[in-house]
Amino acid sequence: MKDIVFNLIDQEKIRQRDGLELIPSENYVSKDVLKAMGSVLTNKYSEGYPSFEGITDWDESEIAQKILPNYRYYGGQTNVDRIERLAISRACKLFHADHANVQPHSGANANEAVYYAWCNPGDKILAMSLPAGGHLTHGSPVTRSAKIYKFIGYGVTDEGDIDYEELEKKALEEQPKIILIGYSAFMKIPDFDRVARIAAKIPDCLLMADMAHVAGLIAGGVHENPLDHGFHVMTTTTHKTLRGPRGGLILSKGKVSSPLKRPDHTLENIPTLIDRSVFPGTQGGPLEHVIAAKAVAFGEALQPEFKEYAKNIVKNAKTLAEELIKSDFVLQGDGTENHLILVNVKESYGIDGKMYEKALDHAGLTLNANALPTDDSAAFRPSGVRLGTPAITSRGMGEPEMKILASWMKKIAKICKEAGTEDNLPKYSAELETIKKEVKELALKFPVPSI
Ligand code: DSN
């Protein structure tokens, strides 16, 4: 008998196929990425690391063929080692890194491991505050790391850019151990050089970038790479614009040595300090089926087609932003330089983000309500919504579809305005159903790559 779980997976496939995914942190993986994720590698334990000892050049066939010593705590690692080495070498190539740790289970774990590698309890970390667009793991009081380290927040300007003056002032006053540039709702390309110049004035300050949202744009060459601008470490998830499996990744510059011996606490040794911090510091056995899927996704991101994809994500986001402005929406920062758009729906249509999110959901359009930097509304009823173009670009959509999308968003915002409250939305279900049919018709013309 078929387990009911598979019926639910089938239903989720239909939801993904028939609707449009506008959450900027989601994407659709390829069939090959899905195949690697669902492979027998899930049966294997492989705590520890493969070594690169004896690799004379980073040629893939050499990496894939050579059986080398390792630093693992289980036998049977021949294939797993070679797969993990491929993932590491591809990640380094993609992001111009000296070293990659491909084992973090998530972006949160990746960030936690970097903090643990470089800081002692009570040390200061300067990061974008959550209301300004930063991420929960960058010091929100509800997280474990905020109980261990002292986070100091910087904000954004009215124009939506990082407040570099505030950042510099706080950095010089507080002398943090880490300056972190990263966010989950920010639409500009950071001035990494400027931040590197600030950090150079602070002894032993680690420059860390959490590029989870834009990693695919960096890989595709349409966004600056912090590692090219003096940053020591870049963390990311692998499933957003990078279009890999759900997971985390840490890239670093510096000297790589055996993880068996703790190296001196220097910025040069950060790659090995991070390896030791991931395992055994904060994680146990790596998920080798996910690491294989990461390797496949990195291989895809190294292809010329991925550059085209990254370019189209940004082009679509800019077009969609322009169309939304024409449809009377007020956008944070007046538009976007990346894949992400933050709409102030309260100022635009007098409605709240949660109600709008629900109404869009009824019509098969998925995004998320999001607080704005100036928001005084409750976290569950913020004034904004956040959307982005990575997933719809993976389906092959372009300018004409962005125009249609903006027109649906306008219609639904008007419905919400007229309804006044969420409880009144059912009265408008016929209108929302009509839009849902149109959404499905368009969605089916642009199949999800893995369905
Ligand atoms: N939860 C992710 C996002 O949606 O931005 C960040 O980890």
mmCIF file of C-alpha atoms and ligand atoms in Angstrom, residues 23 25 135 184 213 237 240 386, ligand 1:
data_model
loop_
_atom_site.group_PDB
_atom_site.id
_atom_site.type_symbol
_atom_site.label_atom_id
_atom_site.label_comp_id
_atom_site.label_asym_id
_atom_site.label_seq_id
_atom_site.Cartn_x
_atom_site.Cartn_y
_atom_site.Cartn_z
ATOM 1 C CA ILE A 23 9.397 33.597 -2.450
ATOM 2 C CA SER A 25 14.651 32.299 -1.200
ATOM 3 C CA HIS A 135 18.733 37.498 9.132
ATOM 4 C CA SER A 184 17.483 38.322 3.724
ATOM 5 C CA HIS A 213 20.279 35.145 -1.120
ATOM 6 C CA THR A 237 22.724 28.344 1.611
ATOM 7 C CA LYS A 240 18.227 29.876 -3.198
ATOM 8 C CA ARG A 386 8.894 40.218 -0.044
HETATM 9 N N1 DSN B 1 14.586 31.839 5.456
HETATM 10 C C1 DSN B 1 15.424 32.426 4.457
HETATM 11 C C2 DSN B 1 14.720 33.482 3.688
HETATM 12 O O1 DSN B 1 13.588 33.246 3.312
HETATM 13 O O2 DSN B 1 15.281 34.528 3.412
HETATM 14 C C3 DSN B 1 16.681 32.907 4.985
HETATM 15 O O3 DSN B 1 17.337 31.856 5.598
#
